[in-house]
Coordinates of N, CA, C and O in Angstrom, one line a residue:
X12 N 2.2 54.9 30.0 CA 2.1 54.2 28.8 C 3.4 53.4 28.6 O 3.3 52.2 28.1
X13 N 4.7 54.0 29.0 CA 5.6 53.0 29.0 C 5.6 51.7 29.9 O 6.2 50.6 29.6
X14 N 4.9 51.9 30.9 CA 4.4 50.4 31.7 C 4.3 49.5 30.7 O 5.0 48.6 30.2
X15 N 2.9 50.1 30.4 CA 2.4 49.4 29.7 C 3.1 48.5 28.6 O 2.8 47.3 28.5
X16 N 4.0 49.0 27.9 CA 4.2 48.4 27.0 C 5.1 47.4 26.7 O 5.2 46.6 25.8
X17 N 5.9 47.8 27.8 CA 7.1 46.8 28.3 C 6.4 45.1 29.4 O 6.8 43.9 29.5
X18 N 5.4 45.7 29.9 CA 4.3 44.1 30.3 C 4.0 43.2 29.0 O 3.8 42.0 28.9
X19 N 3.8 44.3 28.0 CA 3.1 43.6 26.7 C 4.2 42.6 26.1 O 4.3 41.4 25.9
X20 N 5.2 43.6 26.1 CA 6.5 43.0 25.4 C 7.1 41.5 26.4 O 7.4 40.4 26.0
X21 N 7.0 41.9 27.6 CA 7.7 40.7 28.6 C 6.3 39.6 28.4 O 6.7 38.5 28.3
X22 N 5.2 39.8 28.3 CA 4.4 39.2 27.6 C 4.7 37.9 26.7 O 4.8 36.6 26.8
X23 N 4.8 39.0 25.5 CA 5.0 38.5 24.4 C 6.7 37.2 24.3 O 6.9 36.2 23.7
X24 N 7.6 38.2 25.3 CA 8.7 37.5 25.2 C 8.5 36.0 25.7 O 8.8 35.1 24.9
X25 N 8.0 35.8 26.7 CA 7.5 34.8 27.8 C 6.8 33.6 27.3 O 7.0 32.5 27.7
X26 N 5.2 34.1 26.2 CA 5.1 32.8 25.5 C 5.7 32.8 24.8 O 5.5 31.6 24.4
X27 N 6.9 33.3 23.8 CA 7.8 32.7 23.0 C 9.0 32.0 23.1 O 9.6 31.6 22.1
X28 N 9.8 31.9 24.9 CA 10.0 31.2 25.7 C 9.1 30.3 26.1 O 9.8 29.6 26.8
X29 N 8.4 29.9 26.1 CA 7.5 28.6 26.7 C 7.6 27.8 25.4 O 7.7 26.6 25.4
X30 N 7.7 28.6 24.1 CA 7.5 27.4 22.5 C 9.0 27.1 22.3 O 9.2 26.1 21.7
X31 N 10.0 27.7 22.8 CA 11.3 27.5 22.8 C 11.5 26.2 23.7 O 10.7 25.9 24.5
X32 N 13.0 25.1 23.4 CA 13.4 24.5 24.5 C 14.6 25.4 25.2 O 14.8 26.6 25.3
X33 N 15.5 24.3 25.7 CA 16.3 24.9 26.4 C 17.7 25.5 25.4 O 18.6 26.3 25.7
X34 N 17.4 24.7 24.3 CA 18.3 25.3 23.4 C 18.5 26.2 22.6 O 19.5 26.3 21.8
X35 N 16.8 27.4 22.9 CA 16.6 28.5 22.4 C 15.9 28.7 21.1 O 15.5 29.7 20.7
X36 N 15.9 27.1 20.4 CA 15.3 26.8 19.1 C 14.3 26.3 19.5 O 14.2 25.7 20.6
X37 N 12.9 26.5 18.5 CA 11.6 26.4 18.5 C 11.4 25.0 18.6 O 12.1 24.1 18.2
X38 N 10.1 24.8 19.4 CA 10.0 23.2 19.9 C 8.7 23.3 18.8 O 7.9 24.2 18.4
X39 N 9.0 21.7 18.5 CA 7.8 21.7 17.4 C 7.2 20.4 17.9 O 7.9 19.4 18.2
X40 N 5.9 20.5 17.9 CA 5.0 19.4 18.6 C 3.4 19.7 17.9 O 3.0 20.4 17.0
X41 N 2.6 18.7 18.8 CA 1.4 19.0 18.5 C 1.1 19.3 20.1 O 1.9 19.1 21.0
X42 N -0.3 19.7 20.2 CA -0.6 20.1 21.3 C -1.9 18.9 21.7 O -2.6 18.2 21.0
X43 N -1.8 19.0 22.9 CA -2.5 18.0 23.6 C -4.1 17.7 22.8 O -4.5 16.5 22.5
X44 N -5.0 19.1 22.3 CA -6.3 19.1 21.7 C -6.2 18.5 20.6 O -7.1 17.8 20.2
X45 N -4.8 18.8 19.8 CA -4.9 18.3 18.1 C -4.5 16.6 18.3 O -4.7 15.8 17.4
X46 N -3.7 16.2 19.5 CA -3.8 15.0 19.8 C -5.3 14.1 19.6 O -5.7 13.2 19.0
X47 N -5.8 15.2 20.6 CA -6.8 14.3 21.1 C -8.3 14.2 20.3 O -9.3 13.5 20.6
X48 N -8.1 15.4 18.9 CA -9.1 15.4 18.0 C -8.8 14.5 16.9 O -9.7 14.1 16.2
X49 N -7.2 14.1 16.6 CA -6.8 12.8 15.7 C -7.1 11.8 16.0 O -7.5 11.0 15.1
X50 N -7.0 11.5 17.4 CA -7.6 10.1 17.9 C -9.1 10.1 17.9 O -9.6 9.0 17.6
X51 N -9.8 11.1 18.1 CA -11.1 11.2 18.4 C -11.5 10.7 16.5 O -12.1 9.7 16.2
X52 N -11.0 11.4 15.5 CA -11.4 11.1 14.1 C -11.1 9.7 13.9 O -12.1 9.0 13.7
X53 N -9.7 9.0 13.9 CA -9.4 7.6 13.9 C -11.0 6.8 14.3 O -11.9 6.3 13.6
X54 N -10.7 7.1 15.7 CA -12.0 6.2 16.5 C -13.6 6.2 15.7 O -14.4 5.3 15.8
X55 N -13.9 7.6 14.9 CA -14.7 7.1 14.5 C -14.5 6.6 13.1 O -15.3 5.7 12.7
X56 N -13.6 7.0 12.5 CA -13.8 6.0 11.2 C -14.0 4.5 11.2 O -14.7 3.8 10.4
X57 N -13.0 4.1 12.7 CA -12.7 2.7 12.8 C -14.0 1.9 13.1 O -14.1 0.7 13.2
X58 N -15.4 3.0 13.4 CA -16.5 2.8 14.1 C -17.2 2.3 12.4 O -17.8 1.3 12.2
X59 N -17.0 3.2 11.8 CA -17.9 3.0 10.5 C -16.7 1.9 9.6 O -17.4 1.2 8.9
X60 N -15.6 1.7 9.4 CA -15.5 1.0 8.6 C -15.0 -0.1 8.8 O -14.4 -0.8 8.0
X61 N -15.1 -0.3 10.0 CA -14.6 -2.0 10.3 C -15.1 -3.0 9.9 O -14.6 -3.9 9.2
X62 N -16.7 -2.7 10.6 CA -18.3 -3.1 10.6 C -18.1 -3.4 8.9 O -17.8 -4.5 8.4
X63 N -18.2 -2.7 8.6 CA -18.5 -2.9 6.9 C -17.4 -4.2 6.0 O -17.5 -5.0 5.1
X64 N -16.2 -3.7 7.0 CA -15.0 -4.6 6.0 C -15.2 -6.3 6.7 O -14.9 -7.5 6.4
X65 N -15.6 -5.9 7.6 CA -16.3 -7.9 8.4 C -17.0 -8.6 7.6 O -16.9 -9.7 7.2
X66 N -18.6 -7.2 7.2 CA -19.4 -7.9 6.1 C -18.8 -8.4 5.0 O -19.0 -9.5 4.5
X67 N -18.1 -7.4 4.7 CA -17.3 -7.9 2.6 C -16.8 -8.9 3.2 O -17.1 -9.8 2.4
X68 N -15.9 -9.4 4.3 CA -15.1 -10.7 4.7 C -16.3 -11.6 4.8 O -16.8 -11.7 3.6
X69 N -16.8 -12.1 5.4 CA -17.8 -13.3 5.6 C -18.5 -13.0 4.8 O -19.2 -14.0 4.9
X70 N -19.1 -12.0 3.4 CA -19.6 -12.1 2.6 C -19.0 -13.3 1.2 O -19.6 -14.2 0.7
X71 N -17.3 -12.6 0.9 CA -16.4 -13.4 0.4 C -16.4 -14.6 1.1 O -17.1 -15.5 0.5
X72 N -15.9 -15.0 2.2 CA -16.1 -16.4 2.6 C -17.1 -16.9 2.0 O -17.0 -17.7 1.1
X73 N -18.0 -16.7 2.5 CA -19.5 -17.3 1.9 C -19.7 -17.7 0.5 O -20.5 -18.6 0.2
X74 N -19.1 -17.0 -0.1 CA -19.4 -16.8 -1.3 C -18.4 -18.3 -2.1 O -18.8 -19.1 -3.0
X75 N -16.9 -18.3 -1.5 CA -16.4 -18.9 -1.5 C -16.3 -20.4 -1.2 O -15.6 -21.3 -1.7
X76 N -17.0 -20.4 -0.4 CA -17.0 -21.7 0.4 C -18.1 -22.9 -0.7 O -18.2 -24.1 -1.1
X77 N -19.1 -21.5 -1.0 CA -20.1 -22.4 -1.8 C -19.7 -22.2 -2.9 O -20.4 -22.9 -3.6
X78 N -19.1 -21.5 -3.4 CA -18.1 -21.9 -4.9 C -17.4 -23.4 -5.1 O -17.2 -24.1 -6.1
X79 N -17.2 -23.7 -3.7 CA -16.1 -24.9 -3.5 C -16.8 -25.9 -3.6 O -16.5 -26.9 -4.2
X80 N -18.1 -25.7 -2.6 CA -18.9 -27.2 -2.8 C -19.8 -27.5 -4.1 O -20.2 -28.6 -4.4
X81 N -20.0 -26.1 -5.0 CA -20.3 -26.5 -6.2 C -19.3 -27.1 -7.5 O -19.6 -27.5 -8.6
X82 N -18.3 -26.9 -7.0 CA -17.2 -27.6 -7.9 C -17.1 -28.9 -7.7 O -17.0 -29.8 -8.6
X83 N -17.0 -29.1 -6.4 CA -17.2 -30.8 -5.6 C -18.2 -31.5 -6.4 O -18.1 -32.6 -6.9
X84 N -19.0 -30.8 -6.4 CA -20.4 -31.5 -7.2 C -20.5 -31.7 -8.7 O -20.8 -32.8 -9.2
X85 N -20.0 -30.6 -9.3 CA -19.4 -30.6 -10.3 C -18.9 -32.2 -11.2 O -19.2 -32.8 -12.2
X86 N -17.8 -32.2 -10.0 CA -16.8 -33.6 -10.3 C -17.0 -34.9 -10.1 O -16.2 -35.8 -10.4
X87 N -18.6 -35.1 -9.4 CA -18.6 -36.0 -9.1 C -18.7 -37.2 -10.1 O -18.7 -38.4 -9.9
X88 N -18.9 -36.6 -11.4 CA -19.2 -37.9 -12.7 C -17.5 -38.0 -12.8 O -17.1 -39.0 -12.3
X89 N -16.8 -37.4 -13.3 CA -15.6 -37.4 -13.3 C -14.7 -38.5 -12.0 O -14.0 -39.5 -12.1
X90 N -15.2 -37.7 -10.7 CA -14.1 -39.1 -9.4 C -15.0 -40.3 -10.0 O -14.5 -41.2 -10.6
X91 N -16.4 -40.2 -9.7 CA -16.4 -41.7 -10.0 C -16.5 -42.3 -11.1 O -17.0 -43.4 -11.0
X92 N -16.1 -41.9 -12.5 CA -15.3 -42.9 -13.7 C -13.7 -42.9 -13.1 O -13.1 -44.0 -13.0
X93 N -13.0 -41.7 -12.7 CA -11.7 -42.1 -12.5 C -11.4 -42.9 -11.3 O -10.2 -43.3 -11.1
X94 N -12.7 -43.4 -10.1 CA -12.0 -43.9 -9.3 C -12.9 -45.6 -9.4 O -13.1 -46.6 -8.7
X95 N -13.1 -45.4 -10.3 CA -13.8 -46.9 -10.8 C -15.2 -47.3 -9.7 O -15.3 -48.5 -9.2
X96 N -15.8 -46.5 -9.4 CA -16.9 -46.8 -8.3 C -18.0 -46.1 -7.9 O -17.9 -45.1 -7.2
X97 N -19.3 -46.9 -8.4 CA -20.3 -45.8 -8.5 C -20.3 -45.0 -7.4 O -19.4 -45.1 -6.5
X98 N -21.3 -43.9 -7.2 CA -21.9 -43.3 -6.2 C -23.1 -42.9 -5.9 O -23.8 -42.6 -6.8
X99 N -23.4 -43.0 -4.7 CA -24.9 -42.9 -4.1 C -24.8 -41.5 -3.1 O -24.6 -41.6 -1.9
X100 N -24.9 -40.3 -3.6 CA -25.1 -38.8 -2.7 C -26.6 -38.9 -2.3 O -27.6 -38.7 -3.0
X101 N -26.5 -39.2 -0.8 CA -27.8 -38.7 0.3 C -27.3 -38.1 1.4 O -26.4 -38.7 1.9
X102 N -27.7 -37.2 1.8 CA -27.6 -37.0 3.1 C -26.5 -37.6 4.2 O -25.7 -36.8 4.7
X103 N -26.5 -38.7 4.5 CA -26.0 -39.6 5.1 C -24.6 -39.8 4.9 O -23.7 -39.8 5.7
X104 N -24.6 -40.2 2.9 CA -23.2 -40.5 2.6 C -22.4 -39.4 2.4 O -21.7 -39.6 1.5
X105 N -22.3 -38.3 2.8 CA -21.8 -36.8 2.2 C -20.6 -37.0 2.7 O -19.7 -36.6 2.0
X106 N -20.3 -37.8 4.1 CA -18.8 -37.4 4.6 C -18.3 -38.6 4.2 O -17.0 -38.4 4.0
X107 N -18.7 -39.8 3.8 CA -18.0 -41.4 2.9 C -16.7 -40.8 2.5 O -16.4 -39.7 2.0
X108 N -15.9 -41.6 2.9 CA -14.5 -41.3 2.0 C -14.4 -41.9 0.8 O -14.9 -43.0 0.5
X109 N -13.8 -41.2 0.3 CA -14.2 -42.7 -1.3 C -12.7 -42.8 -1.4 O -11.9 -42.0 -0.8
X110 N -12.2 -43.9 -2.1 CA -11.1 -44.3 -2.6 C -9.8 -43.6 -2.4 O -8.7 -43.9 -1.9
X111 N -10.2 -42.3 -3.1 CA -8.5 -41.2 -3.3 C -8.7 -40.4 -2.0 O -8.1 -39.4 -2.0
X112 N -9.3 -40.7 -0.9 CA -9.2 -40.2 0.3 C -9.2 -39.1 1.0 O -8.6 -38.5 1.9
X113 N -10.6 -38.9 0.1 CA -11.7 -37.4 -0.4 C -12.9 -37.3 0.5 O -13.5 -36.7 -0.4
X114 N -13.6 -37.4 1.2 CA -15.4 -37.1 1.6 C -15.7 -36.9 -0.1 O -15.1 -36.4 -1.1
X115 N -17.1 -37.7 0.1 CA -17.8 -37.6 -1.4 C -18.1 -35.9 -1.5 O -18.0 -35.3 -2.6
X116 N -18.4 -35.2 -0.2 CA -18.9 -33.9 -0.3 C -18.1 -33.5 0.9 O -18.1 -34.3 1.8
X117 N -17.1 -31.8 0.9 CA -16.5 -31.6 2.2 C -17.2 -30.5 2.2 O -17.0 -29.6 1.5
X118 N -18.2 -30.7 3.2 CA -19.0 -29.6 3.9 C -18.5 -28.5 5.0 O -18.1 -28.9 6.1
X119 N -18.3 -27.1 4.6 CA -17.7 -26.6 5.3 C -18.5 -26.7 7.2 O -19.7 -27.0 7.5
X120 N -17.5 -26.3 8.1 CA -18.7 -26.0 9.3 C -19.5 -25.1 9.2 O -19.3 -24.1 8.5
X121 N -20.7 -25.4 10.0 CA -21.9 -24.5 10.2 C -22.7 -24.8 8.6 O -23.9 -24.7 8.8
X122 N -22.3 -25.0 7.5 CA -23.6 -25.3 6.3 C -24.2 -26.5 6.7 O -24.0 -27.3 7.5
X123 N -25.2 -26.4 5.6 CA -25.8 -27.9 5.7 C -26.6 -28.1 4.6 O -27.3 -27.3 4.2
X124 N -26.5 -29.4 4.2 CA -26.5 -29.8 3.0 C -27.9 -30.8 2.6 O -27.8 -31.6 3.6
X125 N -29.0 -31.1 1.8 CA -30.0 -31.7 2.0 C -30.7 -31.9 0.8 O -31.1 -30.9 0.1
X126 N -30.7 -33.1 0.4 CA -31.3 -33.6 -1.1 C -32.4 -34.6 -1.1 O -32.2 -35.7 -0.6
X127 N -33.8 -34.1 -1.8 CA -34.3 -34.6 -1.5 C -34.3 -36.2 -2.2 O -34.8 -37.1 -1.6
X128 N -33.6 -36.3 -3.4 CA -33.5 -38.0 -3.4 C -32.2 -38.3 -3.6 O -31.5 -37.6 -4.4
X129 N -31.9 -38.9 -3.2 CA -30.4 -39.7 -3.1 C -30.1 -39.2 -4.6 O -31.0 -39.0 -5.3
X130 N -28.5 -38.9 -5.0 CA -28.1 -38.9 -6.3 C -26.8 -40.2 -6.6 O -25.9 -40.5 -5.9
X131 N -27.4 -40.6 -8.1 CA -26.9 -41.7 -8.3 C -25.8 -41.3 -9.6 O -25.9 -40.4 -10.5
X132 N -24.4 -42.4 -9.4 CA -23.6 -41.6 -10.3 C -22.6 -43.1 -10.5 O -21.7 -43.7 -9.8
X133 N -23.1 -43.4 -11.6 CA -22.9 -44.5 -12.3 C -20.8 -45.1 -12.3 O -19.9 -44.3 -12.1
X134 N -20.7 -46.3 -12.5 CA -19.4 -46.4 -12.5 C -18.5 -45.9 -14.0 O -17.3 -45.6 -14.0
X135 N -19.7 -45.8 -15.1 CA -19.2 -45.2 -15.9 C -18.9 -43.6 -16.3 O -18.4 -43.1 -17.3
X136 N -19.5 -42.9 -15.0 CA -19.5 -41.3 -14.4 C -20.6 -40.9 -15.3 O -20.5 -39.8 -15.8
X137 N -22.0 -41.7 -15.8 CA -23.0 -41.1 -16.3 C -23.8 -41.1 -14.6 O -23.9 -42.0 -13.8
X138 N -24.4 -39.2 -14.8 CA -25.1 -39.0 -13.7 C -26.7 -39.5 -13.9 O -27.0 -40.0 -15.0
X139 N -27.4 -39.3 -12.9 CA -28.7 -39.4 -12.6 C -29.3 -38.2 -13.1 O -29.9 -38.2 -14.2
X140 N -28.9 -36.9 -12.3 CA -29.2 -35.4 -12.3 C -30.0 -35.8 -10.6 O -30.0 -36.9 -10.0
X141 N -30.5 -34.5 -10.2 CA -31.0 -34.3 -9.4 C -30.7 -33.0 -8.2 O -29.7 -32.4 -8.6
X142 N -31.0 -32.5 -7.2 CA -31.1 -31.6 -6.5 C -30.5 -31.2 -4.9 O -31.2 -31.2 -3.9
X143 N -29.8 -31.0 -5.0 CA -29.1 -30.1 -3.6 C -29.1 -28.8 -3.2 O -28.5 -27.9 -3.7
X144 N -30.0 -29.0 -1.9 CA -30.0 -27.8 -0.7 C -29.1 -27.4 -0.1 O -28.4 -28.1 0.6
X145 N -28.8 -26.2 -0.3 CA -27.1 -25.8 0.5 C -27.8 -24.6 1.4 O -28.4 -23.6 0.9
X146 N -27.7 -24.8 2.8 CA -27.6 -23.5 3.5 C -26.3 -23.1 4.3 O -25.4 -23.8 4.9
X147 N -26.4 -21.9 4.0 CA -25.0 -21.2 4.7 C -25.0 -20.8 6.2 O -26.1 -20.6 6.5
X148 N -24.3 -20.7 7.1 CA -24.5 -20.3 7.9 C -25.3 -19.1 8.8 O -25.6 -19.1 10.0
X149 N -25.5 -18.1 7.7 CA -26.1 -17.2 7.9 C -27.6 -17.2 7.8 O -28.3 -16.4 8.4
X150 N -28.2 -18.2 7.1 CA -29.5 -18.6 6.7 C -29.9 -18.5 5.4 O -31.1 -18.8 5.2
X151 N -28.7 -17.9 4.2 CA -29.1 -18.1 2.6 C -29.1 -19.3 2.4 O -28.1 -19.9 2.7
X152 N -30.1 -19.9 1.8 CA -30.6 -21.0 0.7 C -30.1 -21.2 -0.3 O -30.6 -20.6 -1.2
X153 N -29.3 -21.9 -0.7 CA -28.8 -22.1 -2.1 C -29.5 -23.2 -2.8 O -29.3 -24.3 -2.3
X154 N -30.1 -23.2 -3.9 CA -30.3 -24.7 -4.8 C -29.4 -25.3 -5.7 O -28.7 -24.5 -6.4
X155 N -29.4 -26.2 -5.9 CA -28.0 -26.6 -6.9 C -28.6 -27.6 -7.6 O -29.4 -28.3 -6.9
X156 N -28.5 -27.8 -8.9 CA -29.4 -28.4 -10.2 C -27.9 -29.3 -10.9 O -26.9 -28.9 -11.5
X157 N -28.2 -30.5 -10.5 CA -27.0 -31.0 -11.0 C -27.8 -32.2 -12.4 O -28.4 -33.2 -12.0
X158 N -27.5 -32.0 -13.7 CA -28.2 -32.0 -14.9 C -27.1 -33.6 -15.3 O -25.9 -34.0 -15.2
X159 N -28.2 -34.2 -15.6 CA -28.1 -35.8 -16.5 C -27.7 -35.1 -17.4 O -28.1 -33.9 -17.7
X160 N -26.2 -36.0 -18.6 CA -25.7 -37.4 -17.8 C -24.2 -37.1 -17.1 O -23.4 -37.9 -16.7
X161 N -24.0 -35.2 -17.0 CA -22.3 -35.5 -16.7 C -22.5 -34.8 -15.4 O -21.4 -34.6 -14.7
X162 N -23.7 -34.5 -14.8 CA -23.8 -33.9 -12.8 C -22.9 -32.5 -13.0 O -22.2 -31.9 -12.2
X163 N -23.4 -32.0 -14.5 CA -23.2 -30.3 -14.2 C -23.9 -29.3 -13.1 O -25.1 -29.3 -13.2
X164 N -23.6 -28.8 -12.4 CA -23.7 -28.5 -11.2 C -24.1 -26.7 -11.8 O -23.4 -26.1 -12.6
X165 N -25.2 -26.4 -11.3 CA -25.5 -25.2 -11.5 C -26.5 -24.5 -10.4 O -27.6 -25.1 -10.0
X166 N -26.0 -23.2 -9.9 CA -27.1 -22.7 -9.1 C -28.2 -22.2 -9.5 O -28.0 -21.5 -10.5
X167 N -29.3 -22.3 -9.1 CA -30.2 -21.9 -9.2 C -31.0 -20.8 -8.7 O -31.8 -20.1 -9.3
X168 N -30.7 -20.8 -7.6 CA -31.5 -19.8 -6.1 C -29.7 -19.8 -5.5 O -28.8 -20.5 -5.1
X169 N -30.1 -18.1 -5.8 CA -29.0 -17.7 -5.1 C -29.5 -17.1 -3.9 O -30.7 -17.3 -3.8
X170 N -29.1 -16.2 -2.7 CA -29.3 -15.5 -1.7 C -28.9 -14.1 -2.1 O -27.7 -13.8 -2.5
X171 N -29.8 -13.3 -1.9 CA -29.9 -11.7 -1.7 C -28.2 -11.4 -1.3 O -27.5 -11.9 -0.4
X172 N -27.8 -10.4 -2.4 CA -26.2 -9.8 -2.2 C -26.5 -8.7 -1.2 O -27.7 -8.2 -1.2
X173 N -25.7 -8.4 -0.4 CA -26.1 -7.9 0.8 C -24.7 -6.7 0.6 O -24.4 -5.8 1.5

């Protein structure tokens, strides 16, 4: 029995030398498994919420960009009384620079923009009214209702919030 007990003890002494360094004080670490189950958790979070924080980004963009080109539209009675010169929005003239060294419409890349009749906007900045197609990159449709006589700019057809 005394064998025995003295193995147990040299034992015992032995892993508590291996948790020691050389300086006889306890080494404090993590161990290779709890490494490798922190990394293993990281990796999946980063699985589930990256994906998601991309959507809310190009969601915001999106959201944004066509915020911008409805304000452009917005103004268009406004630039043209302040820059003394009617305007004619079709298709065609969207990138025209006008006077203060603006595009009539700055279309971001990848949208695209499409009306079906030209919009007219008087030298006195009285509008026409009339209608613009906005698609985004992604393939939402936007309509935009721009209302006789000041080209208040309002959406109409929004795209499914995602």
């Amino acid at each position: 029995g005394l064998r025995r007990g003295r193995g147990r003890r040299r034992r015992l002494a032995a892993r508590e030398m291996s948790r020691r360094g050389r300086s006889g004080r306890a080494v404090r670490g993590f161990t290779l498994i709890e490494l490798v189950v922190v990394l293993a958790l990281i990796g999946l979070l980063s699985a589930v919420v990256v994906p998601r924080l991309y959507t809310a980004l190009v969601a915001v963009t999106t959201r944004t960009q066509l915020e911008s080109m409805v304000a452009q539209l917005d103004l268009l009675a406004y630039r043209s009384f302040a820059l003394g010169v009617p305007l004619q929005l079709d298709d065609k003239s969207l990138a025209k620079v006008l006077p203060d060294g603006e595009p009539a419409l700055a279309v971001p890349a990848g949208w695209r923009v499409a009306m079906p009749r030209p919009i007219h906007v008087a030298l006195t900045g009285f509008c026409e009214g009339g209608t613009v197609n906005i698609t985004a990159p992604d393939g939402a449709n936007f309509t935009v209702r721009l209302s006789a006589p000041t080209c208040r700019a309002v959406v109409e057809t929004d795209a499914p919030r995602g």
